[in-house]
PDB file of C-alpha atoms and ligand atoms in Angstrom:
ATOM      1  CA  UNK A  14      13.017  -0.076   6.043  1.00 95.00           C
ATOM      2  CA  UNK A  15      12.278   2.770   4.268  1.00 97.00           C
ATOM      3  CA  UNK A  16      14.194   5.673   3.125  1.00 98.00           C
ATOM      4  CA  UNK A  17      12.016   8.955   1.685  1.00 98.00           C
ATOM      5  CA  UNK A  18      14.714  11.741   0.359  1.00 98.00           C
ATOM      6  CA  UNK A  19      13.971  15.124  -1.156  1.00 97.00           C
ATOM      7  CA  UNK A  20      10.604  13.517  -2.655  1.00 97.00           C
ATOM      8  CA  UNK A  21       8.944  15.445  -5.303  1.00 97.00           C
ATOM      9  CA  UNK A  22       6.410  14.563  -7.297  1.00 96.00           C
ATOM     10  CA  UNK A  23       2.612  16.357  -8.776  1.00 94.00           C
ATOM     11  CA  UNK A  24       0.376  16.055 -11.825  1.00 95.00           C
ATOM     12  CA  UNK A  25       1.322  18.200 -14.611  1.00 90.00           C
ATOM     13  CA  UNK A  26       1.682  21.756 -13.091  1.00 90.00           C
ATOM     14  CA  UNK A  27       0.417  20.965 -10.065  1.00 91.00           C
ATOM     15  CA  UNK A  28       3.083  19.962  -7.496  1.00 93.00           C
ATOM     16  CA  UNK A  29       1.591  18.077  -4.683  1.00 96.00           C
ATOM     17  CA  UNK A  30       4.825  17.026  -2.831  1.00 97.00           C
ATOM     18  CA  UNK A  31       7.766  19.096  -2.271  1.00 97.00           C
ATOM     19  CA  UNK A  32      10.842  17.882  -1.281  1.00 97.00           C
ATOM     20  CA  UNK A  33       9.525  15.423   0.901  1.00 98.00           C
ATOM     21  CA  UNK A  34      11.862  13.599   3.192  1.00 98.00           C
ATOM     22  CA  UNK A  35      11.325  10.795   6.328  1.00 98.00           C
ATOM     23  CA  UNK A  36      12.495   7.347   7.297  1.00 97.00           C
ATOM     24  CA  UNK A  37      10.569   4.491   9.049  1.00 98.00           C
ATOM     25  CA  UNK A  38      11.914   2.239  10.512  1.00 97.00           C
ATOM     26  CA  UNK A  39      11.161  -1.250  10.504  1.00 97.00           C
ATOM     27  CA  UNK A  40       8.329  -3.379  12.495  1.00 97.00           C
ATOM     28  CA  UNK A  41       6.674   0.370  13.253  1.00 98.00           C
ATOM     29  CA  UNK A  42       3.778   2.207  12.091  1.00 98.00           C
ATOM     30  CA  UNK A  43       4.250   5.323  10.885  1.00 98.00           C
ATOM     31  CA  UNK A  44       1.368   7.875  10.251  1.00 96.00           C
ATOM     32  CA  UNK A  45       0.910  10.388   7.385  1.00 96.00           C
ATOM     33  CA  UNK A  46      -1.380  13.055   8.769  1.00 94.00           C
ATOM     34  CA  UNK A  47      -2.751  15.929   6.888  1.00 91.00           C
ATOM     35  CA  UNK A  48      -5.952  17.805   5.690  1.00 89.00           C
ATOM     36  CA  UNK A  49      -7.786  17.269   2.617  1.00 88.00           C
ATOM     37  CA  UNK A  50      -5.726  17.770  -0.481  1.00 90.00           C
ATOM     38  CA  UNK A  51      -1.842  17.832   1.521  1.00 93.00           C
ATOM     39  CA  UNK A  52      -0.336  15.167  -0.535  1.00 96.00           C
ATOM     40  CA  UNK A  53      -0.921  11.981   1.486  1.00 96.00           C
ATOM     41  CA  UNK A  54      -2.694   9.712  -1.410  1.00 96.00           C
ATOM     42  CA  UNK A  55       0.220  11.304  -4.234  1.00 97.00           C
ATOM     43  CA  UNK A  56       3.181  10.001  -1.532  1.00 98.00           C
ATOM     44  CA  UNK A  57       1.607   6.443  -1.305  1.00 97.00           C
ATOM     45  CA  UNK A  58       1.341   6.388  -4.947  1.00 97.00           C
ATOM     46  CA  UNK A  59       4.468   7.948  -5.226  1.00 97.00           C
ATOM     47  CA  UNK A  60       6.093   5.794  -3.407  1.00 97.00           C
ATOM     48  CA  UNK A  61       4.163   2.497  -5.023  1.00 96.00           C
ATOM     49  CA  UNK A  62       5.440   3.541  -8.467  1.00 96.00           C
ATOM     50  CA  UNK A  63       1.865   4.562  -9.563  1.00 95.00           C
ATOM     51  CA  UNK A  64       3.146   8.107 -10.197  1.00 95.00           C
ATOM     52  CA  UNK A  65       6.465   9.284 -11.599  1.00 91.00           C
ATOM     53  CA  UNK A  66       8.613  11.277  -9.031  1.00 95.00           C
ATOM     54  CA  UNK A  67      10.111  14.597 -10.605  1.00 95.00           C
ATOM     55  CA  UNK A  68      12.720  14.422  -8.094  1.00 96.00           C
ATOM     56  CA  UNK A  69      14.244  12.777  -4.586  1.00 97.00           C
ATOM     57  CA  UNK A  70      14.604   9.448  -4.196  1.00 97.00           C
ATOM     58  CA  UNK A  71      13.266   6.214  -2.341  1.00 97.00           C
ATOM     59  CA  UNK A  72      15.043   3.728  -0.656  1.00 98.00           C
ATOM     60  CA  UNK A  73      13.149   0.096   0.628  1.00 97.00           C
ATOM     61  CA  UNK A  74      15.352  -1.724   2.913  1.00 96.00           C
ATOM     62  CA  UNK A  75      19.094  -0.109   1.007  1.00 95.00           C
ATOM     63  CA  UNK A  76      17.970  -0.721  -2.215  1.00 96.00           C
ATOM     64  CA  UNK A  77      16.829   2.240  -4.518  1.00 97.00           C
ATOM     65  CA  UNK A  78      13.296   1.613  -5.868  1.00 97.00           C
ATOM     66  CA  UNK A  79      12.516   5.053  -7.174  1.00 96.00           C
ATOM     67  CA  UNK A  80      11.722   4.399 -10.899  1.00 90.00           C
ATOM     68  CA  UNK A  81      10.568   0.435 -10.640  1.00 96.00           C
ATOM     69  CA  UNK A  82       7.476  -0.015 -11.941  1.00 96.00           C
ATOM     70  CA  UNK A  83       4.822  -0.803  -9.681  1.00 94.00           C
ATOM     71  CA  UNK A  84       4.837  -4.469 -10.313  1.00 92.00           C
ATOM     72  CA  UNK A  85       8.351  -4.596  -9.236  1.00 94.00           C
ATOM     73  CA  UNK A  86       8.042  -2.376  -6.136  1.00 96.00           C
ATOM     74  CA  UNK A  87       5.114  -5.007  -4.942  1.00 93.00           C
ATOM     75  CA  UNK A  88       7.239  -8.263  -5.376  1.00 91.00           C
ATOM     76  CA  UNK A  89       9.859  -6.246  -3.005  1.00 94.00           C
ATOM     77  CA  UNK A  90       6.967  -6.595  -0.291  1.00 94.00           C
ATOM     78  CA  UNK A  91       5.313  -3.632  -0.643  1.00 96.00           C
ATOM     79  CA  UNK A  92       1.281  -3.439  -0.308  1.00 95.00           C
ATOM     80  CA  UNK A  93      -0.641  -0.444  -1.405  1.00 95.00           C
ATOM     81  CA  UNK A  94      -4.537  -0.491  -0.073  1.00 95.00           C
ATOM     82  CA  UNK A  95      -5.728   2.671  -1.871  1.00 94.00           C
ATOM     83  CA  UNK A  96      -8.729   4.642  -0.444  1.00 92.00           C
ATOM     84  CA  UNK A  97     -11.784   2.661  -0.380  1.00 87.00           C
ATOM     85  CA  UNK A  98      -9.680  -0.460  -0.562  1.00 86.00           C
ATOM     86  CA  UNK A  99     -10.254  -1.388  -4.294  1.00 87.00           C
ATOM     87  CA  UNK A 100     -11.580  -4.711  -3.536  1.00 92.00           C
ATOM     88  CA  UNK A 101     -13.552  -6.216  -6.942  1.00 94.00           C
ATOM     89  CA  UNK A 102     -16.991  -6.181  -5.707  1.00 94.00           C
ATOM     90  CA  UNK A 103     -18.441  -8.340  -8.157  1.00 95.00           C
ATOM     91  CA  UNK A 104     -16.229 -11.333  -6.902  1.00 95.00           C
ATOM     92  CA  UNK A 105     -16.702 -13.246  -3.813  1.00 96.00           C
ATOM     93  CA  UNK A 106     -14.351 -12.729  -0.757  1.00 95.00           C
ATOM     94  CA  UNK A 107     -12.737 -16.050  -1.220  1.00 94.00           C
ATOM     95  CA  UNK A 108     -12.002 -14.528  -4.988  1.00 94.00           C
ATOM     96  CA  UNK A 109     -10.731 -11.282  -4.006  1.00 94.00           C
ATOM     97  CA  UNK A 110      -8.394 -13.043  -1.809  1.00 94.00           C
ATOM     98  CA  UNK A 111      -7.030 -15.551  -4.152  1.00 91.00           C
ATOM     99  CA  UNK A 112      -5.975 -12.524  -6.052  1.00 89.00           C
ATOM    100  CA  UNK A 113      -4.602 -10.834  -3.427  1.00 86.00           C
ATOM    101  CA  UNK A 114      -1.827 -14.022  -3.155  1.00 81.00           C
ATOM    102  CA  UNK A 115      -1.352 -14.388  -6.840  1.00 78.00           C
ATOM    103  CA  UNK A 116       1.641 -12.320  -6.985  1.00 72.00           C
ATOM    104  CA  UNK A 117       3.282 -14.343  -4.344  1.00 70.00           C
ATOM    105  CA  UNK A 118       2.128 -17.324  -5.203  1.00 71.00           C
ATOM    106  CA  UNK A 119       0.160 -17.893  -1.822  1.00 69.00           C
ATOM    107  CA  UNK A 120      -1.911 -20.566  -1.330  1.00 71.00           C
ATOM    108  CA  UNK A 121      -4.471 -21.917   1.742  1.00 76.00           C
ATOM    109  CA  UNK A 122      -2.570 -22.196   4.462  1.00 81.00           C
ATOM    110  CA  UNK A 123      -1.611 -17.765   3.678  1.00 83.00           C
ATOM    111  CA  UNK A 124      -5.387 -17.417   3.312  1.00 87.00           C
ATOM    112  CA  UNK A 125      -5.807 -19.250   6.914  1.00 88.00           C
ATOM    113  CA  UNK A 126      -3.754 -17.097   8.363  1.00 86.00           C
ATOM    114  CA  UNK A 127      -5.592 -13.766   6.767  1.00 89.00           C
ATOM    115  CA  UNK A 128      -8.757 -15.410   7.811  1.00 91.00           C
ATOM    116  CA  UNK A 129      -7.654 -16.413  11.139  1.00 89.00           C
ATOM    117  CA  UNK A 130      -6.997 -12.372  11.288  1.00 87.00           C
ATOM    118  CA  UNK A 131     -10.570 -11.295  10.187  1.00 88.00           C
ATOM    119  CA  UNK A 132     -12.928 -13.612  11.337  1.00 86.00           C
ATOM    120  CA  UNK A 133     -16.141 -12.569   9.807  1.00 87.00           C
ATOM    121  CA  UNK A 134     -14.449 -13.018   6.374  1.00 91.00           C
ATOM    122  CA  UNK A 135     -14.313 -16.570   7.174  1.00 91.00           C
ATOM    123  CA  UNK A 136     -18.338 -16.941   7.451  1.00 91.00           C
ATOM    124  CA  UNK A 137     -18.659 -14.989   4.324  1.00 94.00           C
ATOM    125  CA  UNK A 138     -16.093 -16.320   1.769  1.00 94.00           C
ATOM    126  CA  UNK A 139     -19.101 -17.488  -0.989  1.00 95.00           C
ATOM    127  CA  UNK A 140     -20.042 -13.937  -0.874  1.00 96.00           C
ATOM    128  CA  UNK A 141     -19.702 -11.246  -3.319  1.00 97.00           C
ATOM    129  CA  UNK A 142     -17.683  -8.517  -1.905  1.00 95.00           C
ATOM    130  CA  UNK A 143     -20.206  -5.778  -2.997  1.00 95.00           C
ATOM    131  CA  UNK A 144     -22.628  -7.629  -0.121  1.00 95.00           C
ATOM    132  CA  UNK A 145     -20.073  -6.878   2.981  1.00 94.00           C
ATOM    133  CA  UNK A 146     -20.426  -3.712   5.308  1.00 91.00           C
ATOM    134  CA  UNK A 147     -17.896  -0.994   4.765  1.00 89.00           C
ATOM    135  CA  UNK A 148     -15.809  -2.489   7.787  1.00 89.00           C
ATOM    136  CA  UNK A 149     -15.835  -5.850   6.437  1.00 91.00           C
ATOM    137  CA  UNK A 150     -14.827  -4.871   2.935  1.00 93.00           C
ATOM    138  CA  UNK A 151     -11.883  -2.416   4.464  1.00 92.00           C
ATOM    139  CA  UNK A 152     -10.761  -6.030   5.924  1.00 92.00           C
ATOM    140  CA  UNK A 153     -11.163  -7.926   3.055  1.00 95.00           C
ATOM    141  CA  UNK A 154      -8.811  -5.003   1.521  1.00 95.00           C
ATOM    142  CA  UNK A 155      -6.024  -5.277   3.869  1.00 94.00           C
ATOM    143  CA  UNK A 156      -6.520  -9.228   3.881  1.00 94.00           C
ATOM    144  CA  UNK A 157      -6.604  -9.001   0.141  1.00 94.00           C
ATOM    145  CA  UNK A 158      -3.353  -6.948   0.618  1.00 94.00           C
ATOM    146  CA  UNK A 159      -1.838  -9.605   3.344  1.00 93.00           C
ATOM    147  CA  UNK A 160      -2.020 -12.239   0.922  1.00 93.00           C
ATOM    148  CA  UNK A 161       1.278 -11.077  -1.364  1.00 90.00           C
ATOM    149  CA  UNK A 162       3.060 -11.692   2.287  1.00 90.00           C
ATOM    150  CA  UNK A 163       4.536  -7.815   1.997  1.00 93.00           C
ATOM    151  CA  UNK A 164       6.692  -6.255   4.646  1.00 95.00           C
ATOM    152  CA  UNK A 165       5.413  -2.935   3.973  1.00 97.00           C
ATOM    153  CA  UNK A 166       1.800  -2.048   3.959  1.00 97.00           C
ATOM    154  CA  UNK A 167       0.340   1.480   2.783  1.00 97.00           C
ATOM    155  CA  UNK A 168      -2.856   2.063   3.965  1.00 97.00           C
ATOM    156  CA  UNK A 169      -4.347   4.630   2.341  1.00 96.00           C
ATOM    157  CA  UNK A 170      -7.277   6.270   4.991  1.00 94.00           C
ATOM    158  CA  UNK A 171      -8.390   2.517   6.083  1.00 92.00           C
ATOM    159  CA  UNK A 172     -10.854   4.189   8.770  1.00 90.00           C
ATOM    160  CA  UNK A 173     -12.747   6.593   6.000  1.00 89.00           C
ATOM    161  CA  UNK A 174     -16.460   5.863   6.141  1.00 85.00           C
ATOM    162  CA  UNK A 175     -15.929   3.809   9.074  1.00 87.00           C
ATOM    163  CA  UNK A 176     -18.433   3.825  12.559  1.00 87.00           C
ATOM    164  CA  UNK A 177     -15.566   4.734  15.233  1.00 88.00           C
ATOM    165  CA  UNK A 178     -16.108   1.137  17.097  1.00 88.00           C
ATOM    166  CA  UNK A 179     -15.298  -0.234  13.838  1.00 87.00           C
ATOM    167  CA  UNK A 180     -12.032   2.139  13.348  1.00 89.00           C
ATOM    168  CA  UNK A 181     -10.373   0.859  16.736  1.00 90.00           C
ATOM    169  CA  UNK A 182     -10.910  -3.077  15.543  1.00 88.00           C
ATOM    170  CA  UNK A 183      -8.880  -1.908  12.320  1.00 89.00           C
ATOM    171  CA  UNK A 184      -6.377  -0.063  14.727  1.00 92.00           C
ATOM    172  CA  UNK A 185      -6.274  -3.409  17.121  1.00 92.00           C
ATOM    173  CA  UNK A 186      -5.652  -5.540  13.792  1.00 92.00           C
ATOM    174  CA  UNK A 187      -2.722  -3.264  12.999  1.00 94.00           C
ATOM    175  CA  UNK A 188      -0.974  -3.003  15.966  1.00 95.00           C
ATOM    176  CA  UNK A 189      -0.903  -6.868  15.653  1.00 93.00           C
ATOM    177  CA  UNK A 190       0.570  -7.032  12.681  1.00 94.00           C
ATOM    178  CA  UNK A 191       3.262  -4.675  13.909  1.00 96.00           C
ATOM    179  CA  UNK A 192       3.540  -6.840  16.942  1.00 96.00           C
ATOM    180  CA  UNK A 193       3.049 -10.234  15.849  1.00 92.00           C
ATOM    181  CA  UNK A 194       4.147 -10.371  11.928  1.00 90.00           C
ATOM    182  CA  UNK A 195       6.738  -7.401  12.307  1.00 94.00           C
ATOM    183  CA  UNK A 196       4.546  -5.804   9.720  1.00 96.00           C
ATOM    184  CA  UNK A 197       5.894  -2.196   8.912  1.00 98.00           C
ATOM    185  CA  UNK A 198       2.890   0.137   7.954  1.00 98.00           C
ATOM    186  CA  UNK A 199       2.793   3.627   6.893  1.00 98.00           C
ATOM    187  CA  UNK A 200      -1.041   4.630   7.480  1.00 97.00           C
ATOM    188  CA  UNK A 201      -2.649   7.650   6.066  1.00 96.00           C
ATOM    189  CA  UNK A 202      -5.117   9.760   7.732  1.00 92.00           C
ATOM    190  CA  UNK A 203      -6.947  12.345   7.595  1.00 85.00           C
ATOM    191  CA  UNK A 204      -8.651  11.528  11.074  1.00 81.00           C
ATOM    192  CA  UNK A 205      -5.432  11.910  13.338  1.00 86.00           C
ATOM    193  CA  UNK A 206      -7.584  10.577  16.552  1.00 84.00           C
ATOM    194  CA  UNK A 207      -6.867   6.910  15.650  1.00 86.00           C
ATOM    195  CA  UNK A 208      -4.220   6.783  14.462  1.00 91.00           C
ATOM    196  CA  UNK A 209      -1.908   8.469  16.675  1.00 91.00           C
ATOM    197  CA  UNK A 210      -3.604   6.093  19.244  1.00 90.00           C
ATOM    198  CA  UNK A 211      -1.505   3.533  17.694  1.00 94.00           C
ATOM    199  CA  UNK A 212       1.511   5.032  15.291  1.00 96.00           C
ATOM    200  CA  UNK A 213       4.802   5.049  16.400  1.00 97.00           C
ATOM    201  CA  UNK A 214       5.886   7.926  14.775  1.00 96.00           C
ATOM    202  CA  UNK A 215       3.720  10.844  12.791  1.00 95.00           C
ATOM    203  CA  UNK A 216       4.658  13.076   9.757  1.00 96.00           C
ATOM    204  CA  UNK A 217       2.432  15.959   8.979  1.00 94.00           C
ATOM    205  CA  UNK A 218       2.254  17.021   5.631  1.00 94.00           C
ATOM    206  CA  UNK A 219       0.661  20.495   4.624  1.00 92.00           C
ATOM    207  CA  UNK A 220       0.305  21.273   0.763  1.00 92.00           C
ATOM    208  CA  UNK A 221       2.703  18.885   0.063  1.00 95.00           C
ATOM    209  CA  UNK A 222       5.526  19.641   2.705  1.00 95.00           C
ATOM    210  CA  UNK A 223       6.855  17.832   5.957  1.00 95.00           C
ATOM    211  CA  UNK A 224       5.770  20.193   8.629  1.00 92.00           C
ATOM    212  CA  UNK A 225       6.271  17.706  11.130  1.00 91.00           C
ATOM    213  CA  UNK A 226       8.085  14.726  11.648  1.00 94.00           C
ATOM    214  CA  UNK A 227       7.440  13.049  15.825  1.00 92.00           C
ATOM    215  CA  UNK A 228       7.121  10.653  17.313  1.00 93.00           C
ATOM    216  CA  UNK A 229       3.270   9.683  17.788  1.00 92.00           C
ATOM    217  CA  UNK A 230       2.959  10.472  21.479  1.00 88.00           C
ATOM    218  CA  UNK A 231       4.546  14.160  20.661  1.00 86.00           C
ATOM    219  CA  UNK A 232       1.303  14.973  18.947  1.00 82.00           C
ATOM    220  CA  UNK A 233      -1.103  13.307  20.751  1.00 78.00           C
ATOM    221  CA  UNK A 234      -0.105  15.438  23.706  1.00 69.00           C
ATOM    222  CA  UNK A 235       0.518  18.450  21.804  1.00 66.00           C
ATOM    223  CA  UNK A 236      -1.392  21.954  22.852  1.00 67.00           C
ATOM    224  CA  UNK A 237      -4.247  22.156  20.734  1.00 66.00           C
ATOM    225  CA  UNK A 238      -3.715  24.783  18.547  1.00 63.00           C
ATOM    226  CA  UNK A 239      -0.625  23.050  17.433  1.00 64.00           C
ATOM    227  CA  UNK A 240      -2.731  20.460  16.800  1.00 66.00           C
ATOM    228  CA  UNK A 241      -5.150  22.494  14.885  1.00 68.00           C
ATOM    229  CA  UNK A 242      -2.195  24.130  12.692  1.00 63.00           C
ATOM    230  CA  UNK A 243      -0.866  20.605  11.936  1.00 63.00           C
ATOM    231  CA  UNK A 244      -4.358  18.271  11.727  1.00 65.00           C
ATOM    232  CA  UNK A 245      -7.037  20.655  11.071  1.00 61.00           C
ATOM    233  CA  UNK A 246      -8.952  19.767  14.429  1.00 55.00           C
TER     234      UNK A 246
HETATM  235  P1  LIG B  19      -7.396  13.576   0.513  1.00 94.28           P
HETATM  236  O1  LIG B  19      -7.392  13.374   1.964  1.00 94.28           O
HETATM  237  O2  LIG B  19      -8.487  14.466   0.008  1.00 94.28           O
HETATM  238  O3  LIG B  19      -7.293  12.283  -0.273  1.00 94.28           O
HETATM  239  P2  LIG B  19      -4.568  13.982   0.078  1.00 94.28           P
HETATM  240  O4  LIG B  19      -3.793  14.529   1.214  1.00 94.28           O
HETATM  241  O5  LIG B  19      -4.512  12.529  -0.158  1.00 94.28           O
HETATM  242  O6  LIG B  19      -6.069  14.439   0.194  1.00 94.28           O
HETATM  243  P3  LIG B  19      -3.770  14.222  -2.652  1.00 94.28           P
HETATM  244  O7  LIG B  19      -4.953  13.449  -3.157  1.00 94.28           O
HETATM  245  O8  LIG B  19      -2.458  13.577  -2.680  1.00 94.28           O
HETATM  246  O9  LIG B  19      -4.073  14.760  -1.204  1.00 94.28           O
HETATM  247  O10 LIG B  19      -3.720  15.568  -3.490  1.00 94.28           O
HETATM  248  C1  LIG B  19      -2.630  16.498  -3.397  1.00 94.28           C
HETATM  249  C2  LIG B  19      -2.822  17.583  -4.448  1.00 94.28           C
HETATM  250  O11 LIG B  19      -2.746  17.010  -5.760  1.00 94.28           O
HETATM  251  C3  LIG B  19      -4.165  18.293  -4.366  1.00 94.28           C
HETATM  252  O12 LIG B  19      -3.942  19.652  -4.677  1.00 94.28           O
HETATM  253  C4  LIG B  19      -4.990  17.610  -5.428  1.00 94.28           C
HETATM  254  O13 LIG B  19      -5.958  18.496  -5.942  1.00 94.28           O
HETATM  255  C5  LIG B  19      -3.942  17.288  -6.481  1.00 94.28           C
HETATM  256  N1  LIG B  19      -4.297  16.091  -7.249  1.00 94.28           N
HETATM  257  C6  LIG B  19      -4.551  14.863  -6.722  1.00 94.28           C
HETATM  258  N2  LIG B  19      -4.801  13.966  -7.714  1.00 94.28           N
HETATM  259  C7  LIG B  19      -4.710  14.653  -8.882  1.00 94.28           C
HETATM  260  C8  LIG B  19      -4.866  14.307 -10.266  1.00 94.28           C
HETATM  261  N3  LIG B  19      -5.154  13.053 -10.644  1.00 94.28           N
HETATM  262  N4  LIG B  19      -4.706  15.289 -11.185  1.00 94.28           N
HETATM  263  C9  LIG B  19      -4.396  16.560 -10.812  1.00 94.28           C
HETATM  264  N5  LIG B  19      -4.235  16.961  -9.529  1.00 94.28           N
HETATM  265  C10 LIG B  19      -4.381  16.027  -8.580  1.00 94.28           C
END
């Protein structure tokens, strides 16, 4: 699905990935671990178009994508949910939505389904989005996000802020996309708890290098001072 080689890319001087390289395949969800300031938020934009690579290249399904602009790269399928979620808080969840499907031209029977996914949405669509809890509005982000119809989401630290009851319901709702949509999703976070629990695979970045590359269960069950090298915990 999607083909990272010999990625670099930084702001100015500062060079926040270095030759990054990874695949994932498709209908899996991949995880992008690392501590504060590794490079996970720069490889998401990287790879969304929102930052100019210096060098490498990216492949989506065969097809080069490395210097489309970002408006291009989403009508290929690909959803970026930054950190946060950038929902518009000032319009109402049914709004936020209905923007979410413009590109793809998605109408109610797309925002069923999205709603059918998130249920509490559904009892607050006349809402403003600035009046939902921070687990509702992470939904509303990734429902916003389901709307285009992509084949690749990047999440980008969905669980931040979140109480941990509410981070496995956003876990659960991936898992079924994977399962049920055959949704790929590369997921960054910082937490690795999470969402090892339910990544296929893991790569570890460290001051913007791979440092690992494994399949999910590999870390999960790795000694702990691995772990603490890798994660930070
Ligand atoms: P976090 O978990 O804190 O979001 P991260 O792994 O996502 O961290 P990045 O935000 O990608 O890390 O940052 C990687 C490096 O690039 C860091 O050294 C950071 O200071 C730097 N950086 C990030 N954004 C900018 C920017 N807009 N201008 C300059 N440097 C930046």
């Amino acid at each position: 699905m999607l083909e990272v080689t010999g990625l670099s890319a930084g702001y100015g001087p500062v060079r926040a990935l270095r030759d990054v390289s990874f695949s994932v395949e498709p209908q899996t969800i991949t995880a992008v671990l690392g501590a504060n300031g590794a490079g996970k938020t720069t490889l998401l934009r990287a790879l969304s178009g929102l930052i100019g690579v210096s060098s490498g290249s990216v492949a989506l399904r065969g097809d080069d994508i490395t210097s489309l602009a970002t408006e291009d790269i989403a009508r290929l399928g690909v959803a970026h949910v930054p950190e946060g979620g950038g929902v518009i808080r000032e319009l109402t969840v049914d709004e936020n939505l209905r923007l979410g499907g413009l590109i793809a031209g998605a109408g109610e029977s797309e925002r069923d389904v999205v709603l059918a996914l998130f249920r509490p949405l559904q009892e607050r669509l006349g809402l403003p989005a600035s009046t939902l809890s921070g687990g509702e509005r992470q939904m509303l982000a990734l429902g916003r996000a389901l709307m285009a119809r992509p084949t690749l989401l990047l999440l980008d630290e969905p669980s931040l802020g979140l109480a941990p009851r509410v981070v496995v319901q956003m876990m659960a709702v991936l898992r079924r996309l994977r399962d049920e949509r055959g949704m790929t999703v590369l997921l960054v976070e910082q937490k690795a708890e999470g969402a090892l629990a339910v990544a296929d695979r893991a790569v570890v970045l460290r001051v913007g290098e791979v440092m690992a590359d494994e399949p999910a269960e590999a870390l999960q069950g790795a000694d702990p001072k691995l772990r603490h090298a890798y994660l930070g915990y």
